[in-house]
PDB file of C-alpha atoms and ligand atoms in Angstrom:
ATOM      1  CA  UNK F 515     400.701  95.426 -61.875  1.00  0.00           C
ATOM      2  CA  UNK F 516     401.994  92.038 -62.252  1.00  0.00           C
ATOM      3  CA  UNK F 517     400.436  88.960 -60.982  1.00  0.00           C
ATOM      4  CA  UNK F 518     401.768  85.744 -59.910  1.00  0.00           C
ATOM      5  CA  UNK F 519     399.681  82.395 -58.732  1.00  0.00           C
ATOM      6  CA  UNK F 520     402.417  80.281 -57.429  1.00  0.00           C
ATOM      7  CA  UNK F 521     400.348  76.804 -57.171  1.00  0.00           C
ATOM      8  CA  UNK F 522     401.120  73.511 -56.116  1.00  0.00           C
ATOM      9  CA  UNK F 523     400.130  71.227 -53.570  1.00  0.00           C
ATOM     10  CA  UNK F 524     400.285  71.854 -50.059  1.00  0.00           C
ATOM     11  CA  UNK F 525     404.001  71.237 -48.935  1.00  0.00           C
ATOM     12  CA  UNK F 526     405.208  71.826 -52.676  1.00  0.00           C
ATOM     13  CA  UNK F 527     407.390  74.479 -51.338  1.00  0.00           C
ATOM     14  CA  UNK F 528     405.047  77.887 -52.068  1.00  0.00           C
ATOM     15  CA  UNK F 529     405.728  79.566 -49.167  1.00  0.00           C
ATOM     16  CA  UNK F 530     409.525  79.315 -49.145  1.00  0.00           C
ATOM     17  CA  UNK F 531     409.691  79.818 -52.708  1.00  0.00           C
ATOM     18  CA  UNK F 532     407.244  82.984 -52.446  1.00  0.00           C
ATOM     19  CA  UNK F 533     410.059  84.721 -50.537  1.00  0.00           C
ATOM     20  CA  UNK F 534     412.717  84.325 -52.797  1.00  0.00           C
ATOM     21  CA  UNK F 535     410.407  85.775 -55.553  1.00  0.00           C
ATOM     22  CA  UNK F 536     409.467  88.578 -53.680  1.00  0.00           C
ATOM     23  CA  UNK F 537     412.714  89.487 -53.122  1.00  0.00           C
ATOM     24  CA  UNK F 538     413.661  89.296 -56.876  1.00  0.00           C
ATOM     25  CA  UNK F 539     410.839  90.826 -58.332  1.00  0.00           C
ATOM     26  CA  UNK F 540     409.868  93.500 -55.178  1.00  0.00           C
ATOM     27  CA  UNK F 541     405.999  91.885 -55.556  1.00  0.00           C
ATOM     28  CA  UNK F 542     404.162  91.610 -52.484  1.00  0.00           C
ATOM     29  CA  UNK F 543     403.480  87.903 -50.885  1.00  0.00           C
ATOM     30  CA  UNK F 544     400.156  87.083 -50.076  1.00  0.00           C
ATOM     31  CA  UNK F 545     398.921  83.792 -48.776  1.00  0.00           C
ATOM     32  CA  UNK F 546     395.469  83.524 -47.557  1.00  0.00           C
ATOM     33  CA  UNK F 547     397.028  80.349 -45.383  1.00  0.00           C
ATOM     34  CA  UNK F 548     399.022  82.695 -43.489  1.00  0.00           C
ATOM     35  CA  UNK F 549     396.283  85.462 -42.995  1.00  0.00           C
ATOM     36  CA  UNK F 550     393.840  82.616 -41.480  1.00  0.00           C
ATOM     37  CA  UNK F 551     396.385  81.373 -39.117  1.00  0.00           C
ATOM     38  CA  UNK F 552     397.093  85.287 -38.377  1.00  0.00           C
ATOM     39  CA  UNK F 553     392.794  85.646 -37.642  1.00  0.00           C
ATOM     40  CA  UNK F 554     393.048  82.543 -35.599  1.00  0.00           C
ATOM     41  CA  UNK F 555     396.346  83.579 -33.545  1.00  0.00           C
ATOM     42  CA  UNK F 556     393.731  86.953 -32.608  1.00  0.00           C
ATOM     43  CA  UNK F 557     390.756  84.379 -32.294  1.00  0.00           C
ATOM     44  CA  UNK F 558     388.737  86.738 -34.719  1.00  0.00           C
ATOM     45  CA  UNK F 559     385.304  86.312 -35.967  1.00  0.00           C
ATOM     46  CA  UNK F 560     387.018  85.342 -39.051  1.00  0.00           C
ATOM     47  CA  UNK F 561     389.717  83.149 -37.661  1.00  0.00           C
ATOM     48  CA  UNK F 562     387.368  81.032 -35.696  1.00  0.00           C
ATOM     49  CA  UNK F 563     385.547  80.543 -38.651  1.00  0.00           C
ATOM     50  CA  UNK F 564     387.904  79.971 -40.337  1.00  0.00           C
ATOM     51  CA  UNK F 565     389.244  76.944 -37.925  1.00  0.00           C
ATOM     52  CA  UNK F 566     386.455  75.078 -38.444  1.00  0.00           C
ATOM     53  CA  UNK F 567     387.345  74.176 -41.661  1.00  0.00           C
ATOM     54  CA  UNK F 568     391.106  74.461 -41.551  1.00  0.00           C
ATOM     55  CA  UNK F 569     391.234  71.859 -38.565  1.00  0.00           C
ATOM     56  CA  UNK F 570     389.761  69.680 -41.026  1.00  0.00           C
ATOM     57  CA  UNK F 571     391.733  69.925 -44.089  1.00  0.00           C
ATOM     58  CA  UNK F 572     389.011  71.273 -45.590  1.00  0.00           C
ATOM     59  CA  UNK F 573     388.711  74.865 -48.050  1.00  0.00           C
ATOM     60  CA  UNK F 574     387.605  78.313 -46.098  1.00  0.00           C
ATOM     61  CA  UNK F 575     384.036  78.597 -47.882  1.00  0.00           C
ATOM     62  CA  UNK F 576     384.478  81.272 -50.371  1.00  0.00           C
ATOM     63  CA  UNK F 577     382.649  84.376 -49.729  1.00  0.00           C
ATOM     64  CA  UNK F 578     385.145  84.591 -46.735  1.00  0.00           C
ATOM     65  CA  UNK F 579     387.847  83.669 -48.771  1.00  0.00           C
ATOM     66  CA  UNK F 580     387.822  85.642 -51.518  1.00  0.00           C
ATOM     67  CA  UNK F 581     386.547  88.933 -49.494  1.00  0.00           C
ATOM     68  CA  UNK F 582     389.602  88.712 -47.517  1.00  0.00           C
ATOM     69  CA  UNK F 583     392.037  88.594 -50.249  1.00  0.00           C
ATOM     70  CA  UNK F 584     390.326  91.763 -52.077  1.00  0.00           C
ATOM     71  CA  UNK F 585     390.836  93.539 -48.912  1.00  0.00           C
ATOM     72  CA  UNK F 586     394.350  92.613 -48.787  1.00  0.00           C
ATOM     73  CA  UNK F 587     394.879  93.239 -51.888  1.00  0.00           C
ATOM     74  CA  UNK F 588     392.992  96.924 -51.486  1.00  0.00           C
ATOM     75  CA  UNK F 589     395.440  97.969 -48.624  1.00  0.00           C
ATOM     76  CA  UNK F 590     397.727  97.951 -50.972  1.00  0.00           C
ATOM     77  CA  UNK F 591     397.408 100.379 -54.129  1.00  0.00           C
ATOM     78  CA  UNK F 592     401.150 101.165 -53.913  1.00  0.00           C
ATOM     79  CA  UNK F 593     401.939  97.190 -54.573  1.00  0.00           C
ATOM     80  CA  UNK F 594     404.158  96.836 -57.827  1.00  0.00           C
ATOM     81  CA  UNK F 595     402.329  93.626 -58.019  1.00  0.00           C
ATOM     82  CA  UNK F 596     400.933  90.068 -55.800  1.00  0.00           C
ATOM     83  CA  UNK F 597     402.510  86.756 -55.500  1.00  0.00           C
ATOM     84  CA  UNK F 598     399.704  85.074 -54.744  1.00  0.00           C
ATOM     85  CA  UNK F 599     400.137  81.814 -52.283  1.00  0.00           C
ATOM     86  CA  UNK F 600     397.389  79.383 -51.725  1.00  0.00           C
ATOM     87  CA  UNK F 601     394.798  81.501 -53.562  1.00  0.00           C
ATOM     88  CA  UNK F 602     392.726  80.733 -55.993  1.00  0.00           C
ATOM     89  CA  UNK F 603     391.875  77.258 -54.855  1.00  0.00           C
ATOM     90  CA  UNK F 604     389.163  76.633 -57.238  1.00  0.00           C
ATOM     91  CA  UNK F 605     387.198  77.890 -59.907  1.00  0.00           C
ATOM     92  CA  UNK F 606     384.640  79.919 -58.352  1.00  0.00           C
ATOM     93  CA  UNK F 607     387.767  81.818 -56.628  1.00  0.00           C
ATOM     94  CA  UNK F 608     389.633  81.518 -59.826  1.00  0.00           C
ATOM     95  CA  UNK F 609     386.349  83.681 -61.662  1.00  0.00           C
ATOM     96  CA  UNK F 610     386.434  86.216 -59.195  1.00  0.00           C
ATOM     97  CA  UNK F 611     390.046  87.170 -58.971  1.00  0.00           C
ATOM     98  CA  UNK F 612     389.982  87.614 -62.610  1.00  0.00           C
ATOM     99  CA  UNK F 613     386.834  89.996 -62.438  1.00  0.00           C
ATOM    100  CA  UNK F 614     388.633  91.736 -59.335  1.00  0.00           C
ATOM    101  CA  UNK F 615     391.535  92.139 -61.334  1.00  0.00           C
ATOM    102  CA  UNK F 616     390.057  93.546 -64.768  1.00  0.00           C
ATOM    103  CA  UNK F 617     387.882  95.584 -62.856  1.00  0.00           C
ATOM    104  CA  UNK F 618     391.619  97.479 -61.626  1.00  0.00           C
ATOM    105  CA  UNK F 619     392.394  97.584 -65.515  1.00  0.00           C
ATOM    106  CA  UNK F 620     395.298  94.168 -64.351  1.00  0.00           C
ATOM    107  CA  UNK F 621     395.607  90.591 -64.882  1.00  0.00           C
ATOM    108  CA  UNK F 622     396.806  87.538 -63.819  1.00  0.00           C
ATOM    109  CA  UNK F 623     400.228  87.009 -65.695  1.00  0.00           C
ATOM    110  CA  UNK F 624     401.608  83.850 -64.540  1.00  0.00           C
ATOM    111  CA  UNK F 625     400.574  80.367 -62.809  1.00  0.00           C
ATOM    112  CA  UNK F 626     403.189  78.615 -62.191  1.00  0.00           C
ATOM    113  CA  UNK F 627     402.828  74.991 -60.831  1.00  0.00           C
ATOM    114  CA  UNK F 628     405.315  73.529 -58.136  1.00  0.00           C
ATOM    115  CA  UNK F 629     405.453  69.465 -59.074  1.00  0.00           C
ATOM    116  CA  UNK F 630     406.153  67.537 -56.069  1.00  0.00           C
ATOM    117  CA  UNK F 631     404.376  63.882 -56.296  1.00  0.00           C
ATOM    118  CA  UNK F 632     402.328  62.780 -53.106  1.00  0.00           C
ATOM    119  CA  UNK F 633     404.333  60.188 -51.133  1.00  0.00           C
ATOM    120  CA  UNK F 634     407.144  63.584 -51.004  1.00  0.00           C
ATOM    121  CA  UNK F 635     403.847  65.677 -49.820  1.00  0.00           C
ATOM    122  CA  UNK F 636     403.282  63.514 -46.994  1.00  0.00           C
ATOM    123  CA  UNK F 637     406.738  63.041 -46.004  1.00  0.00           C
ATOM    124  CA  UNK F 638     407.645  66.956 -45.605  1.00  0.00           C
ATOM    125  CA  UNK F 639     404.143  68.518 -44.000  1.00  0.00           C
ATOM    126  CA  UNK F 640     405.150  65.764 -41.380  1.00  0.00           C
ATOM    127  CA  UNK F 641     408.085  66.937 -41.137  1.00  0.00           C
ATOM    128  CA  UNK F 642     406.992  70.535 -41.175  1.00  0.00           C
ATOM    129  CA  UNK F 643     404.457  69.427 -38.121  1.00  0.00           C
ATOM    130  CA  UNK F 644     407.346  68.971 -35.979  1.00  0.00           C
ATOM    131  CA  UNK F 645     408.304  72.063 -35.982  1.00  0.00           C
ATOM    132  CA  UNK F 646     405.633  74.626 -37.461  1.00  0.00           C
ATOM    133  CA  UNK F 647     402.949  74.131 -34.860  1.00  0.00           C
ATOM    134  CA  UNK F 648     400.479  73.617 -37.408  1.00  0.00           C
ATOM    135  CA  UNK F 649     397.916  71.088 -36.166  1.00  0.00           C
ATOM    136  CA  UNK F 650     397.060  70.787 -39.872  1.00  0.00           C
ATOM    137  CA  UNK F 651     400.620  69.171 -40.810  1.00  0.00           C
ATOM    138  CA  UNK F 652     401.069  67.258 -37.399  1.00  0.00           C
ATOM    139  CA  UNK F 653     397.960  64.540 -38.257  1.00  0.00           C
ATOM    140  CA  UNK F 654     398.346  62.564 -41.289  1.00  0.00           C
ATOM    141  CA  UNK F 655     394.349  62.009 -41.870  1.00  0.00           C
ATOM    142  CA  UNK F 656     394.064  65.661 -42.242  1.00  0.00           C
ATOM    143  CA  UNK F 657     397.566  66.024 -44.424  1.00  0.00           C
ATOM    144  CA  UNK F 658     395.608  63.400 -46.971  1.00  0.00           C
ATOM    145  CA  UNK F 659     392.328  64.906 -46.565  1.00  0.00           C
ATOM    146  CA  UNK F 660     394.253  68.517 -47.772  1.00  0.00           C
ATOM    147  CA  UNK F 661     395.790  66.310 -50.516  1.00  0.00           C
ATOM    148  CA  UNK F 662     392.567  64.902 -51.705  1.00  0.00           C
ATOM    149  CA  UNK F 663     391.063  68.386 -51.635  1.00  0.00           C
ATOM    150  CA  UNK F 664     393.764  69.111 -53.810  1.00  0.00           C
ATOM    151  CA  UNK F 665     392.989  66.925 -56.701  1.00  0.00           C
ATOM    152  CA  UNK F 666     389.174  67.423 -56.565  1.00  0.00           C
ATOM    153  CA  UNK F 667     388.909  71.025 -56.262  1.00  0.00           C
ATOM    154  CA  UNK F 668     392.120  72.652 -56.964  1.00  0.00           C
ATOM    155  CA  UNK F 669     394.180  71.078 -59.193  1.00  0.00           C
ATOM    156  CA  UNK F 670     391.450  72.280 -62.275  1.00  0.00           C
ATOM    157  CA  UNK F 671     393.001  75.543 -61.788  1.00  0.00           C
ATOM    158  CA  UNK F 672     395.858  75.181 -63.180  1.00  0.00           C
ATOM    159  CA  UNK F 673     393.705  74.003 -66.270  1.00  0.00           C
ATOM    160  CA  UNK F 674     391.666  77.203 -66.350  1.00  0.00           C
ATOM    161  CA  UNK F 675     394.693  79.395 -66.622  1.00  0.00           C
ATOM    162  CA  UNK F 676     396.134  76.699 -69.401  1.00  0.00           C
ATOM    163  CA  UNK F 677     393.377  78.043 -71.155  1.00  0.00           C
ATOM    164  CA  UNK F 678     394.289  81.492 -71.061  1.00  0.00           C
ATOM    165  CA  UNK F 679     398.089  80.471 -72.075  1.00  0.00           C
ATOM    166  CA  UNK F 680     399.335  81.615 -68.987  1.00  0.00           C
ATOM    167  CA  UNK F 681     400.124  78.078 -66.826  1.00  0.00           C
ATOM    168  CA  UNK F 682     403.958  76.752 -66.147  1.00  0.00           C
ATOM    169  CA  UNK F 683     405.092  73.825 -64.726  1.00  0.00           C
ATOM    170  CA  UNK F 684     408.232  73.759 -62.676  1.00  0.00           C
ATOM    171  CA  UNK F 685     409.687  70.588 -61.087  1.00  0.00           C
ATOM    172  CA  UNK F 686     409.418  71.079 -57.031  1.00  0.00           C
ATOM    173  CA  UNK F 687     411.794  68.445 -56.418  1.00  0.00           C
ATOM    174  CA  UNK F 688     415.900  69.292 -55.776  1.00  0.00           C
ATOM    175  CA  UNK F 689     417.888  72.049 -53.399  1.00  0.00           C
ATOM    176  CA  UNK F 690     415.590  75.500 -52.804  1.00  0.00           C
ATOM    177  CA  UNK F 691     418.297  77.081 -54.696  1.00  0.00           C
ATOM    178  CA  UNK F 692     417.705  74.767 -57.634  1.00  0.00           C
ATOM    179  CA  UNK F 693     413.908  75.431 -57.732  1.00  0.00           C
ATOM    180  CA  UNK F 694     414.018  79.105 -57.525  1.00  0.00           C
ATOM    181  CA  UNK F 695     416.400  79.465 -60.535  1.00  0.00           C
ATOM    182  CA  UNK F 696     413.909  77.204 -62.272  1.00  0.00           C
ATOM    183  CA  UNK F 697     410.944  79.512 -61.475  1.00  0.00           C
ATOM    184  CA  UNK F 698     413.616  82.310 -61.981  1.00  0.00           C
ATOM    185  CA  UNK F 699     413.707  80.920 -65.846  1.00  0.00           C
ATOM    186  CA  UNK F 700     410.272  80.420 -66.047  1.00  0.00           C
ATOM    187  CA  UNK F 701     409.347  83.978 -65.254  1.00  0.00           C
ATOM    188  CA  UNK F 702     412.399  85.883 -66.283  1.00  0.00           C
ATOM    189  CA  UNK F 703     411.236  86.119 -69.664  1.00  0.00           C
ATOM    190  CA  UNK F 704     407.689  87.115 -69.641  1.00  0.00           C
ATOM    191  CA  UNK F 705     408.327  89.923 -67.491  1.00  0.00           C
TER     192      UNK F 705
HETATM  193  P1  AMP B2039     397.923  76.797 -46.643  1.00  0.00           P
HETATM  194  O1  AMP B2039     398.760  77.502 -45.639  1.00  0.00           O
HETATM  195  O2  AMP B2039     397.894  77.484 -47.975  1.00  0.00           O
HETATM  196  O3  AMP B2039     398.271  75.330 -46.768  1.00  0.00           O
HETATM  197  O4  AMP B2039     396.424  76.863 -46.106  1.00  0.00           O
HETATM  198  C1  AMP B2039     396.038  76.262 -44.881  1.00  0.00           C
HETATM  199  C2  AMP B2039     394.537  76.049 -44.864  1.00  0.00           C
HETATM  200  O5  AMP B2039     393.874  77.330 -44.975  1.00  0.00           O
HETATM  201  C3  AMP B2039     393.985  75.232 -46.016  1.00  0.00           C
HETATM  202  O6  AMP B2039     394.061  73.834 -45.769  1.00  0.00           O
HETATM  203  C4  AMP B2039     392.540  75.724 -46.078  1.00  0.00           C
HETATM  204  O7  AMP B2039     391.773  75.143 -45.040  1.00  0.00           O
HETATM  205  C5  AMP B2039     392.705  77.208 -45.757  1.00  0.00           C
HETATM  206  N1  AMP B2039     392.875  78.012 -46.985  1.00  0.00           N
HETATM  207  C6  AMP B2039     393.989  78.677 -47.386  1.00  0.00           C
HETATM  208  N2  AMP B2039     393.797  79.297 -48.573  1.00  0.00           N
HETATM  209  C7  AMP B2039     392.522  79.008 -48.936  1.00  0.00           C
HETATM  210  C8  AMP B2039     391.726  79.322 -50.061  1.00  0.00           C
HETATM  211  N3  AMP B2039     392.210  80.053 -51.096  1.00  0.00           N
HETATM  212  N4  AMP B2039     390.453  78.851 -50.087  1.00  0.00           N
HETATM  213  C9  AMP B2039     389.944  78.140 -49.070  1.00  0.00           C
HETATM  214  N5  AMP B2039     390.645  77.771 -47.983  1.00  0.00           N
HETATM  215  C10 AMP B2039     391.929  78.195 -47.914  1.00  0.00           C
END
């Protein structure tokens, strides 16, 4: 299998750029953003747990977390490989993906880090709002309590896989077209 944490900051352009990779590299996309807002749209046990935390900018606690994206990631033995979107969002998530994975004889191969400085954040989940339906993007005390979040909790991540030699930075800043060929470059060759 092959592995891919696309990180960044929320609004750094993950999601969009997950597609195009997926596409490329035939990996499967999984972000545990989308499979909350999915549990929420079915009002779930899950998803209105979930909301609780969500509607405040604030991280899923992890057992849920983390149980959820093993089962994903189980329903899928015939996957070539994950991009994974919004996942791991700190370092007790980060531990326990790479113990799920080694225990399936895989790896994380890549992190690769989507740059996009905060002021540009701000300006495009608001954006987003308008149109996503996302209560999280529409209210900019939640959009800066996300941010925040960010650089306390998940930010370090990208340092724990610098350790292992396996974190990339990529500017997030240009046409879509632009970044993808960047990430394109940055994961071409260790594939
Ligand atoms: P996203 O779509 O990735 O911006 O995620 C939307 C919200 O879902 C986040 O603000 C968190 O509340 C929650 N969430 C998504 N992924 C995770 C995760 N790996 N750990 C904890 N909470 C998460």
């Amino acid at each position: 299998m092959v592995n891919i944490i696309l990180f960044g900051p929320p609004g750094s352009g993950k999601g969009t750029q997950a597609t195009r990779l997926v596409e490329k590299y035939g990996l499967m996309h999984i972000s545990t953003g989308d499979l909350f807002r999915y549990e929420m749209g079915n009002d779930t046990p899950l998803g209105l747990k979930a909301k609780e935390y969500i509607s405040k900018g604030e991280l899923v606690p992890d057992e849920v977390t983390i149980g959820m994206l093993e089962n994903k990631v189980n329903m899928h033995p015939e996957a070539k490989g994950f991009i994974l979107d919004g996942f791991p969002r700190n370092i007790v998530q980060s531990e326990a993906l790479d113990r799920f994975l080694s225990a399936k004889s895989s790896q994380v191969n890549a992190l690769i880090a989507l740059e996009v400085d905060e002021e540009e954040i701000v300006k495009r989940l608001l954006h987003r709002g308008k149109t996503s339906g996302r209560k999280d993007d529409s209210d900019e005390g939640i959009i800066r309590n996300r941010i925040s979040v960010y650089k306390e909790e998940t930010a370090v991540v990208f340092d724990y896989y610098s350790k292992q030699d396996k974190a990339y930075q990529v500017s997030g800043i240009g046409s879509i077209d632009d970044i993808t060929n960047r990430l394109f470059n940055q994961i071409d060759p260790l594939l």
